Amino acid sequence: MEYKELVRIAIAARENAYTPYSHFKVGAALLARDGRVFTGCNIECASYSPTNCAERTALFKAVSEGVREFSALAVLGWKEGEVCTEFASPCGVCRQMLYEFCGPDLPVIMAKNEEEMQVMTLGELLPMGFGPANLL
């Protein structure tokens, strides 16, 4: 799958975001090695700490379906009612969860739209990441 298509899917996922507090809607699309795409959006809560990011929503959906191998992640986000002007990257908690299941070589596509994107590996976003291999 082309990165542009994965970004389109993330844009559509963003529409389902529940963000009554921050109004910052995020969409994510996680491509599994078997070709399936798992989507996620951010879901806020009034007490904040149970809030879940789009990237983890997509990852948890995939893992709950038994999927453990991934090829790429697209993520984007911007304030509701505005135009996207910045790249949104996964937060630290999402980076750690992605590292657990995807490892440092996962391409992370941070996009403003289908044409403007920046691709970095998860290892570049989380240098010296701590994962399952550290516990062996």
mmCIF file with all atom_site columns, C-alpha atoms in Angstrom:
data_model
loop_
_atom_site.group_PDB
_atom_site.id
_atom_site.type_symbol
_atom_site.label_atom_id
_atom_site.label_alt_id
_atom_site.label_comp_id
_atom_site.label_asym_id
_atom_site.label_entity_id
_atom_site.label_seq_id
_atom_site.pdbx_PDB_ins_code
_atom_site.Cartn_x
_atom_site.Cartn_y
_atom_site.Cartn_z
_atom_site.occupancy
_atom_site.B_iso_or_equiv
_atom_site.pdbx_formal_charge
_atom_site.auth_seq_id
_atom_site.auth_comp_id
_atom_site.auth_asym_id
_atom_site.auth_atom_id
_atom_site.pdbx_PDB_model_num
ATOM 1   C CA . MET A 1 1   ? 0.000   0.000   0.000  1.00 0.00 ? 1   MET A CA 1
ATOM 2   C CA . GLU A 1 2   ? 1.242   3.459   -0.857 1.00 0.00 ? 2   GLU A CA 1
ATOM 3   C CA . TYR A 1 3   ? 1.817   5.922   1.959  1.00 0.00 ? 3   TYR A CA 1
ATOM 4   C CA . LYS A 1 4   ? -0.689  8.335   0.373  1.00 0.00 ? 4   LYS A CA 1
ATOM 5   C CA . GLU A 1 5   ? -3.462  5.752   0.716  1.00 0.00 ? 5   GLU A CA 1
ATOM 6   C CA . LEU A 1 6   ? -2.543  5.087   4.343  1.00 0.00 ? 6   LEU A CA 1
ATOM 7   C CA . VAL A 1 7   ? -2.674  8.850   4.998  1.00 0.00 ? 7   VAL A CA 1
ATOM 8   C CA . ARG A 1 8   ? -6.133  9.041   3.352  1.00 0.00 ? 8   ARG A CA 1
ATOM 9   C CA . ILE A 1 9   ? -7.336  6.316   5.703  1.00 0.00 ? 9   ILE A CA 1
ATOM 10  C CA . ALA A 1 10  ? -5.895  8.191   8.713  1.00 0.00 ? 10  ALA A CA 1
ATOM 11  C CA . ILE A 1 11  ? -7.658  11.385  7.593  1.00 0.00 ? 11  ILE A CA 1
ATOM 12  C CA . ALA A 1 12  ? -10.965 9.499   7.506  1.00 0.00 ? 12  ALA A CA 1
ATOM 13  C CA . ALA A 1 13  ? -10.291 7.970   10.948 1.00 0.00 ? 13  ALA A CA 1
ATOM 14  C CA . ARG A 1 14  ? -9.675  11.457  12.348 1.00 0.00 ? 14  ARG A CA 1
ATOM 15  C CA . GLU A 1 15  ? -13.315 12.303  11.688 1.00 0.00 ? 15  GLU A CA 1
ATOM 16  C CA . ASN A 1 16  ? -14.385 9.904   14.473 1.00 0.00 ? 16  ASN A CA 1
ATOM 17  C CA . ALA A 1 17  ? -12.230 11.587  17.134 1.00 0.00 ? 17  ALA A CA 1
ATOM 18  C CA . TYR A 1 18  ? -13.974 12.492  20.388 1.00 0.00 ? 18  TYR A CA 1
ATOM 19  C CA . THR A 1 19  ? -12.249 15.694  21.525 1.00 0.00 ? 19  THR A CA 1
ATOM 20  C CA . PRO A 1 20  ? -14.648 17.926  23.464 1.00 0.00 ? 20  PRO A CA 1
ATOM 21  C CA . TYR A 1 21  ? -11.811 19.319  25.625 1.00 0.00 ? 21  TYR A CA 1
ATOM 22  C CA . SER A 1 22  ? -8.738  19.846  23.448 1.00 0.00 ? 22  SER A CA 1
ATOM 23  C CA . HIS A 1 23  ? -10.535 20.002  20.080 1.00 0.00 ? 23  HIS A CA 1
ATOM 24  C CA . PHE A 1 24  ? -7.316  18.502  18.658 1.00 0.00 ? 24  PHE A CA 1
ATOM 25  C CA . LYS A 1 25  ? -8.437  15.617  16.456 1.00 0.00 ? 25  LYS A CA 1
ATOM 26  C CA . VAL A 1 26  ? -5.955  12.878  15.550 1.00 0.00 ? 26  VAL A CA 1
ATOM 27  C CA . GLY A 1 27  ? -6.313  9.996   13.119 1.00 0.00 ? 27  GLY A CA 1
ATOM 28  C CA . ALA A 1 28  ? -4.049  6.997   12.673 1.00 0.00 ? 28  ALA A CA 1
ATOM 29  C CA . ALA A 1 29  ? -3.841  4.079   10.245 1.00 0.00 ? 29  ALA A CA 1
ATOM 30  C CA . LEU A 1 30  ? -1.640  1.099   11.123 1.00 0.00 ? 30  LEU A CA 1
ATOM 31  C CA . LEU A 1 31  ? -0.743  -1.211  8.255  1.00 0.00 ? 31  LEU A CA 1
ATOM 32  C CA . ALA A 1 32  ? -0.332  -4.862  9.218  1.00 0.00 ? 32  ALA A CA 1
ATOM 33  C CA . ARG A 1 33  ? 2.079   -7.074  7.288  1.00 0.00 ? 33  ARG A CA 1
ATOM 34  C CA . ASP A 1 34  ? -0.903  -9.122  6.055  1.00 0.00 ? 34  ASP A CA 1
ATOM 35  C CA . GLY A 1 35  ? -2.304  -5.996  4.334  1.00 0.00 ? 35  GLY A CA 1
ATOM 36  C CA . ARG A 1 36  ? -5.061  -5.193  6.808  1.00 0.00 ? 36  ARG A CA 1
ATOM 37  C CA . VAL A 1 37  ? -5.305  -1.622  8.059  1.00 0.00 ? 37  VAL A CA 1
ATOM 38  C CA . PHE A 1 38  ? -6.368  -0.814  11.604 1.00 0.00 ? 38  PHE A CA 1
ATOM 39  C CA . THR A 1 39  ? -7.588  2.711   12.244 1.00 0.00 ? 39  THR A CA 1
ATOM 40  C CA . GLY A 1 40  ? -7.720  4.794   15.354 1.00 0.00 ? 40  GLY A CA 1
ATOM 41  C CA . CYS A 1 41  ? -8.748  8.199   16.578 1.00 0.00 ? 41  CYS A CA 1
ATOM 42  C CA . ASN A 1 42  ? -8.125  9.954   19.855 1.00 0.00 ? 42  ASN A CA 1
ATOM 43  C CA . ILE A 1 43  ? -10.808 9.599   22.508 1.00 0.00 ? 43  ILE A CA 1
ATOM 44  C CA . GLU A 1 44  ? -10.814 12.083  25.384 1.00 0.00 ? 44  GLU A CA 1
ATOM 45  C CA . CYS A 1 45  ? -12.282 11.820  28.855 1.00 0.00 ? 45  CYS A CA 1
ATOM 46  C CA . ALA A 1 46  ? -13.176 14.569  31.331 1.00 0.00 ? 46  ALA A CA 1
ATOM 47  C CA . SER A 1 47  ? -10.724 13.159  33.880 1.00 0.00 ? 47  SER A CA 1
ATOM 48  C CA . TYR A 1 48  ? -7.955  13.224  31.196 1.00 0.00 ? 48  TYR A CA 1
ATOM 49  C CA . SER A 1 49  ? -5.800  10.251  32.277 1.00 0.00 ? 49  SER A CA 1
ATOM 50  C CA . PRO A 1 50  ? -8.056  7.603   30.655 1.00 0.00 ? 50  PRO A CA 1
ATOM 51  C CA . THR A 1 51  ? -7.814  9.491   27.353 1.00 0.00 ? 51  THR A CA 1
ATOM 52  C CA . ASN A 1 52  ? -6.478  7.302   24.537 1.00 0.00 ? 52  ASN A CA 1
ATOM 53  C CA . CYS A 1 53  ? -4.447  8.416   21.539 1.00 0.00 ? 53  CYS A CA 1
ATOM 54  C CA . ALA A 1 54  ? -5.255  7.496   17.943 1.00 0.00 ? 54  ALA A CA 1
ATOM 55  C CA . GLU A 1 55  ? -2.070  5.475   17.516 1.00 0.00 ? 55  GLU A CA 1
ATOM 56  C CA . ARG A 1 56  ? -2.760  3.296   20.558 1.00 0.00 ? 56  ARG A CA 1
ATOM 57  C CA . THR A 1 57  ? -6.401  2.883   19.556 1.00 0.00 ? 57  THR A CA 1
ATOM 58  C CA . ALA A 1 58  ? -5.270  1.472   16.193 1.00 0.00 ? 58  ALA A CA 1
ATOM 59  C CA . LEU A 1 59  ? -2.598  -0.696  17.816 1.00 0.00 ? 59  LEU A CA 1
ATOM 60  C CA . PHE A 1 60  ? -4.947  -2.078  20.467 1.00 0.00 ? 60  PHE A CA 1
ATOM 61  C CA . LYS A 1 61  ? -7.551  -2.919  17.823 1.00 0.00 ? 61  LYS A CA 1
ATOM 62  C CA . ALA A 1 62  ? -4.931  -4.840  15.834 1.00 0.00 ? 62  ALA A CA 1
ATOM 63  C CA . VAL A 1 63  ? -3.451  -6.668  18.815 1.00 0.00 ? 63  VAL A CA 1
ATOM 64  C CA . SER A 1 64  ? -6.925  -7.575  20.069 1.00 0.00 ? 64  SER A CA 1
ATOM 65  C CA . GLU A 1 65  ? -7.507  -9.233  16.677 1.00 0.00 ? 65  GLU A CA 1
ATOM 66  C CA . GLY A 1 66  ? -4.304  -11.269 17.041 1.00 0.00 ? 66  GLY A CA 1
ATOM 67  C CA . VAL A 1 67  ? -2.135  -9.170  14.723 1.00 0.00 ? 67  VAL A CA 1
ATOM 68  C CA . ARG A 1 68  ? 1.473   -8.726  15.841 1.00 0.00 ? 68  ARG A CA 1
ATOM 69  C CA . GLU A 1 69  ? 3.404   -7.720  12.688 1.00 0.00 ? 69  GLU A CA 1
ATOM 70  C CA . PHE A 1 70  ? 3.205   -4.272  11.153 1.00 0.00 ? 70  PHE A CA 1
ATOM 71  C CA . SER A 1 71  ? 4.611   -2.466  8.115  1.00 0.00 ? 71  SER A CA 1
ATOM 72  C CA . ALA A 1 72  ? 3.848   1.246   8.621  1.00 0.00 ? 72  ALA A CA 1
ATOM 73  C CA . LEU A 1 73  ? 1.883   3.798   10.623 1.00 0.00 ? 73  LEU A CA 1
ATOM 74  C CA . ALA A 1 74  ? 0.344   7.027   9.333  1.00 0.00 ? 74  ALA A CA 1
ATOM 75  C CA . VAL A 1 75  ? -0.633  9.714   11.835 1.00 0.00 ? 75  VAL A CA 1
ATOM 76  C CA . LEU A 1 76  ? -1.915  13.264  11.545 1.00 0.00 ? 76  LEU A CA 1
ATOM 77  C CA . GLY A 1 77  ? -3.712  15.730  13.727 1.00 0.00 ? 77  GLY A CA 1
ATOM 78  C CA . TRP A 1 78  ? -4.757  19.335  14.003 1.00 0.00 ? 78  TRP A CA 1
ATOM 79  C CA . LYS A 1 79  ? -7.190  21.564  15.826 1.00 0.00 ? 79  LYS A CA 1
ATOM 80  C CA . GLU A 1 80  ? -10.833 21.176  14.869 1.00 0.00 ? 80  GLU A CA 1
ATOM 81  C CA . GLY A 1 81  ? -11.987 23.853  12.414 1.00 0.00 ? 81  GLY A CA 1
ATOM 82  C CA . GLU A 1 82  ? -8.445  24.805  11.410 1.00 0.00 ? 82  GLU A CA 1
ATOM 83  C CA . VAL A 1 83  ? -6.112  23.863  8.573  1.00 0.00 ? 83  VAL A CA 1
ATOM 84  C CA . CYS A 1 84  ? -3.254  21.493  9.348  1.00 0.00 ? 84  CYS A CA 1
ATOM 85  C CA . THR A 1 85  ? 0.040   23.401  9.362  1.00 0.00 ? 85  THR A CA 1
ATOM 86  C CA . GLU A 1 86  ? 2.274   21.146  11.492 1.00 0.00 ? 86  GLU A CA 1
ATOM 87  C CA . PHE A 1 87  ? 3.248   17.486  11.516 1.00 0.00 ? 87  PHE A CA 1
ATOM 88  C CA . ALA A 1 88  ? 1.858   15.597  14.523 1.00 0.00 ? 88  ALA A CA 1
ATOM 89  C CA . SER A 1 89  ? 4.060   12.851  15.905 1.00 0.00 ? 89  SER A CA 1
ATOM 90  C CA . PRO A 1 90  ? 3.152   10.066  18.329 1.00 0.00 ? 90  PRO A CA 1
ATOM 91  C CA . CYS A 1 91  ? 3.438   10.974  22.009 1.00 0.00 ? 91  CYS A CA 1
ATOM 92  C CA . GLY A 1 92  ? 5.938   9.220   24.266 1.00 0.00 ? 92  GLY A CA 1
ATOM 93  C CA . VAL A 1 93  ? 3.440   6.644   25.539 1.00 0.00 ? 93  VAL A CA 1
ATOM 94  C CA . CYS A 1 94  ? 2.426   5.759   21.977 1.00 0.00 ? 94  CYS A CA 1
ATOM 95  C CA . ARG A 1 95  ? 6.060   5.519   20.904 1.00 0.00 ? 95  ARG A CA 1
ATOM 96  C CA . GLN A 1 96  ? 6.702   3.056   23.723 1.00 0.00 ? 96  GLN A CA 1
ATOM 97  C CA . MET A 1 97  ? 3.640   0.917   22.909 1.00 0.00 ? 97  MET A CA 1
ATOM 98  C CA . LEU A 1 98  ? 4.512   0.904   19.207 1.00 0.00 ? 98  LEU A CA 1
ATOM 99  C CA . TYR A 1 99  ? 8.077   -0.098  20.072 1.00 0.00 ? 99  TYR A CA 1
ATOM 100 C CA . GLU A 1 100 ? 6.715   -3.073  22.025 1.00 0.00 ? 100 GLU A CA 1
ATOM 101 C CA . PHE A 1 101 ? 4.968   -4.500  18.967 1.00 0.00 ? 101 PHE A CA 1
ATOM 102 C CA . CYS A 1 102 ? 6.675   -2.898  15.967 1.00 0.00 ? 102 CYS A CA 1
ATOM 103 C CA . GLY A 1 103 ? 10.315  -2.367  16.859 1.00 0.00 ? 103 GLY A CA 1
ATOM 104 C CA . PRO A 1 104 ? 12.610  0.435   15.768 1.00 0.00 ? 104 PRO A CA 1
ATOM 105 C CA . ASP A 1 105 ? 12.334  -0.093  11.988 1.00 0.00 ? 105 ASP A CA 1
ATOM 106 C CA . LEU A 1 106 ? 8.623   0.770   11.677 1.00 0.00 ? 106 LEU A CA 1
ATOM 107 C CA . PRO A 1 107 ? 8.132   3.657   9.212  1.00 0.00 ? 107 PRO A CA 1
ATOM 108 C CA . VAL A 1 108 ? 6.044   6.394   10.852 1.00 0.00 ? 108 VAL A CA 1
ATOM 109 C CA . ILE A 1 109 ? 4.389   8.669   8.313  1.00 0.00 ? 109 ILE A CA 1
ATOM 110 C CA . MET A 1 110 ? 3.555   12.029  9.854  1.00 0.00 ? 110 MET A CA 1
ATOM 111 C CA . ALA A 1 111 ? 1.376   13.953  7.449  1.00 0.00 ? 111 ALA A CA 1
ATOM 112 C CA . LYS A 1 112 ? -0.318  17.294  7.001  1.00 0.00 ? 112 LYS A CA 1
ATOM 113 C CA . ASN A 1 113 ? -2.306  15.915  4.066  1.00 0.00 ? 113 ASN A CA 1
ATOM 114 C CA . GLU A 1 114 ? -1.892  13.366  1.256  1.00 0.00 ? 114 GLU A CA 1
ATOM 115 C CA . GLU A 1 115 ? 0.925   15.344  -0.346 1.00 0.00 ? 115 GLU A CA 1
ATOM 116 C CA . GLU A 1 116 ? 2.916   16.707  2.596  1.00 0.00 ? 116 GLU A CA 1
ATOM 117 C CA . MET A 1 117 ? 4.460   14.042  4.776  1.00 0.00 ? 117 MET A CA 1
ATOM 118 C CA . GLN A 1 118 ? 7.564   13.321  6.761  1.00 0.00 ? 118 GLN A CA 1
ATOM 119 C CA . VAL A 1 119 ? 8.681   9.714   7.266  1.00 0.00 ? 119 VAL A CA 1
ATOM 120 C CA . MET A 1 120 ? 10.892  8.633   10.141 1.00 0.00 ? 120 MET A CA 1
ATOM 121 C CA . THR A 1 121 ? 11.488  5.250   11.690 1.00 0.00 ? 121 THR A CA 1
ATOM 122 C CA . LEU A 1 122 ? 10.203  4.572   15.159 1.00 0.00 ? 122 LEU A CA 1
ATOM 123 C CA . GLY A 1 123 ? 13.843  4.185   16.217 1.00 0.00 ? 123 GLY A CA 1
ATOM 124 C CA . GLU A 1 124 ? 14.522  7.751   15.083 1.00 0.00 ? 124 GLU A CA 1
ATOM 125 C CA . LEU A 1 125 ? 11.526  8.951   17.109 1.00 0.00 ? 125 LEU A CA 1
ATOM 126 C CA . LEU A 1 126 ? 12.488  6.830   20.140 1.00 0.00 ? 126 LEU A CA 1
ATOM 127 C CA . PRO A 1 127 ? 16.269  6.431   20.182 1.00 0.00 ? 127 PRO A CA 1
ATOM 128 C CA . MET A 1 128 ? 17.589  3.812   22.579 1.00 0.00 ? 128 MET A CA 1
ATOM 129 C CA . GLY A 1 129 ? 14.052  2.441   22.950 1.00 0.00 ? 129 GLY A CA 1
ATOM 130 C CA . PHE A 1 130 ? 13.290  -0.122  25.646 1.00 0.00 ? 130 PHE A CA 1
ATOM 131 C CA . GLY A 1 131 ? 11.513  -3.211  24.425 1.00 0.00 ? 131 GLY A CA 1
ATOM 132 C CA . PRO A 1 132 ? 11.029  -6.944  24.926 1.00 0.00 ? 132 PRO A CA 1
ATOM 133 C CA . ALA A 1 133 ? 14.645  -7.735  23.972 1.00 0.00 ? 133 ALA A CA 1
ATOM 134 C CA . ASN A 1 134 ? 15.860  -5.704  26.958 1.00 0.00 ? 134 ASN A CA 1
ATOM 135 C CA . LEU A 1 135 ? 14.168  -8.155  29.321 1.00 0.00 ? 135 LEU A CA 1
ATOM 136 C CA . LEU A 1 136 ? 15.740  -11.333 27.914 1.00 0.00 ? 136 LEU A CA 1
#
